[in-house]
Amino acid sequence: MRIFLLLVLVSVCALVNGQKIIHIDTSENRYVSPKGYRNPELMFKNFSATTYNGIPYTTDSLKGKTTFVNFWYEGCLPCLAEFDALNDLYDLYKNNPLFQFLSFTSESKENALRVADKFKLKYPVICIEKDDIYNMIFNLGFPTSLIIDKNEKIRFIVCGGFSDQENAKRRIDSIFINELDNILNEQTQ
């Protein structure tokens, strides 16, 4: 297990430094590239938790909507660098009744609230245990973002990011808008 975690850590560091791929599942030789990984057969893990301000969410909250999910923690510089771009992404789709945005962190509710206030996060922040997060993101690193379809299937995964806001925004705009548009268009057909 330690070797596997070490490999995951090395892979995440490689991605942040511009390498091509990250291993997602050693048993099936699946990889996540900086441009994302598509596999509509992966299901989002069951969860039940609340936001830092007490709003409950469960796996059932995902049914019927395309959901953008972001995983972060305060000590992750690329996580912090993409907050402005994620706010913009949220603003772009927030009025679409078929869309929702969720954010998960292992921070305490108090820390999550402080970070959300500091970075003016506009979307729900759900606080869960670190082990639960790693389970939900297949032991990948941070930040990790997923797009989940209306049937709770993970349609797209991206892990890692840039430590500066300009590159973080460019990456989020170039990857996620197209993916979300395609999945939302499928949902309306």
XYZ file of C-alpha atoms in Angstrom:
189
model
C 0.000 0.000 0.000
C 2.820 2.409 0.820
C 4.420 1.789 -2.566
C 1.110 2.486 -4.300
C 0.646 5.751 -2.391
C 4.225 6.732 -3.201
C 3.585 6.068 -6.892
C 0.448 8.192 -6.761
C 2.330 11.025 -5.053
C 5.163 10.879 -7.598
C 2.637 10.825 -10.426
C 0.822 13.881 -9.084
C 4.101 15.746 -8.728
C 4.946 14.808 -12.308
C 1.640 16.227 -13.524
C 2.108 19.502 -11.703
C 5.546 19.722 -13.295
C 4.119 19.216 -16.790
C 4.426 15.479 -17.319
C 1.965 13.669 -19.544
C 0.012 11.139 -17.435
C -1.119 10.071 -13.996
C -2.033 6.514 -13.084
C -5.624 6.160 -11.914
C -6.114 2.412 -11.623
C -3.136 0.091 -11.559
C -5.328 -2.988 -11.929
C -6.612 -1.820 -15.295
C -3.722 0.408 -16.421
C -5.912 3.501 -16.648
C -4.374 6.914 -16.736
C -5.444 10.495 -16.258
C -3.736 12.968 -18.543
C -3.550 16.713 -17.911
C -6.391 17.017 -20.437
C -8.569 14.617 -18.455
C -9.821 11.068 -18.507
C -13.162 9.898 -19.874
C -14.881 6.741 -18.648
C -18.680 6.745 -18.371
C -18.597 3.419 -16.509
C -17.137 4.862 -13.287
C -19.785 5.608 -10.683
C -19.460 8.369 -8.112
C -18.972 6.996 -4.608
C -21.806 7.121 -2.103
C -21.639 9.964 0.378
C -23.702 11.803 2.942
C -22.369 15.077 4.319
C -23.166 18.717 4.960
C -21.723 21.996 3.832
C -19.898 24.152 6.370
C -23.172 26.008 6.884
C -25.263 22.870 7.472
C -26.905 22.135 4.097
C -27.106 18.333 3.635
C -26.020 16.556 0.453
C -26.049 12.866 -0.422
C -25.409 10.786 -3.500
C -29.111 11.193 -4.257
C -28.473 14.939 -4.643
C -26.671 14.128 -7.898
C -29.583 12.384 -9.626
C -31.006 14.150 -12.634
C -28.324 16.849 -12.900
C -24.900 17.261 -14.419
C -22.638 17.942 -11.465
C -19.210 19.534 -11.443
C -17.280 18.364 -8.367
C -13.999 19.834 -7.115
C -11.784 18.420 -4.341
C -9.315 20.706 -2.557
C -7.545 21.543 0.677
C -6.030 24.780 1.943
C -2.385 23.693 1.793
C -2.612 22.894 -1.933
C -1.355 25.878 -3.940
C -2.897 24.709 -7.256
C -6.225 24.270 -5.418
C -6.135 27.876 -4.257
C -4.965 29.157 -7.641
C -8.029 27.797 -9.414
C -10.681 29.198 -7.045
C -11.306 32.350 -9.140
C -11.638 30.299 -12.324
C -13.985 27.871 -10.567
C -16.131 30.807 -9.411
C -16.301 31.921 -13.055
C -17.235 28.392 -14.152
C -19.948 28.290 -11.494
C -21.283 31.689 -12.639
C -21.413 30.483 -16.238
C -23.706 27.536 -15.455
C -25.459 28.389 -12.168
C -28.734 29.392 -13.844
C -28.992 26.111 -15.768
C -31.519 23.952 -13.867
C -29.751 20.794 -15.090
C -26.414 21.822 -13.512
C -24.981 21.926 -10.019
C -21.535 22.552 -8.552
C -20.190 20.882 -5.407
C -16.855 21.244 -3.686
C -15.355 18.797 -1.177
C -12.625 19.438 1.358
C -11.208 17.671 4.386
C -10.830 21.004 6.152
C -12.779 21.534 9.360
C -16.021 23.466 8.935
C -14.386 26.505 10.532
C -11.378 26.390 8.179
C -13.579 25.736 5.156
C -15.698 28.763 6.029
C -12.597 30.919 6.495
C -11.158 29.801 3.120
C -14.512 30.243 1.377
C -14.790 33.776 2.766
C -11.195 34.646 1.905
C -11.516 33.446 -1.709
C -15.193 34.435 -2.032
C -16.278 30.930 -3.074
C -19.773 31.052 -4.528
C -20.546 27.343 -4.611
C -21.339 24.792 -1.865
C -18.357 23.490 0.129
C -18.858 20.072 1.728
C -16.597 18.998 4.588
C -15.763 15.289 4.814
C -12.980 13.119 6.199
C -9.694 12.923 4.295
C -9.976 9.137 3.832
C -13.430 9.590 2.300
C -12.063 12.136 -0.158
C -9.249 9.839 -1.255
C -11.799 7.082 -1.767
C -13.978 9.399 -3.870
C -11.052 10.501 -6.065
C -9.492 7.043 -6.506
C -6.463 8.031 -4.396
C -5.489 10.741 -6.849
C -3.991 14.028 -5.719
C -5.264 17.581 -5.455
C -6.916 19.395 -6.957
C -9.147 16.801 -8.605
C -12.267 17.767 -10.516
C -14.981 15.492 -11.858
C -17.991 15.908 -14.086
C -20.799 13.571 -13.116
C -23.780 12.984 -15.366
C -27.445 12.789 -14.368
C -27.082 9.042 -13.727
C -24.248 9.529 -11.187
C -21.622 8.282 -13.639
C -18.263 10.023 -13.649
C -17.871 11.217 -17.205
C -14.656 13.185 -16.860
C -11.773 13.402 -14.364
C -8.908 15.890 -14.172
C -6.219 15.859 -11.504
C -3.505 18.385 -10.723
C -3.161 21.964 -11.742
C -1.072 25.096 -11.958
C 0.074 27.168 -9.022
C -0.693 30.485 -10.729
C -4.153 31.886 -11.407
C -3.588 32.751 -15.061
C -2.629 29.217 -16.107
C -5.257 27.712 -13.798
C -7.977 29.784 -15.496
C -6.724 28.967 -18.978
C -6.745 25.262 -18.140
C -10.202 25.252 -16.582
C -11.700 27.280 -19.429
C -10.093 25.122 -22.121
C -11.037 21.777 -20.577
C -14.245 22.017 -18.587
C -16.486 24.353 -20.578
C -16.455 22.081 -23.636
C -16.973 18.941 -21.533
C -19.838 20.474 -19.553
C -21.510 21.814 -22.700
C -21.359 18.377 -24.350
C -22.764 16.549 -21.329
C -25.480 19.134 -20.714
C -26.480 18.986 -24.408
C -26.762 15.187 -24.181
C -28.968 15.596 -21.126
C -31.479 17.790 -22.966
C -31.853 15.417 -25.923
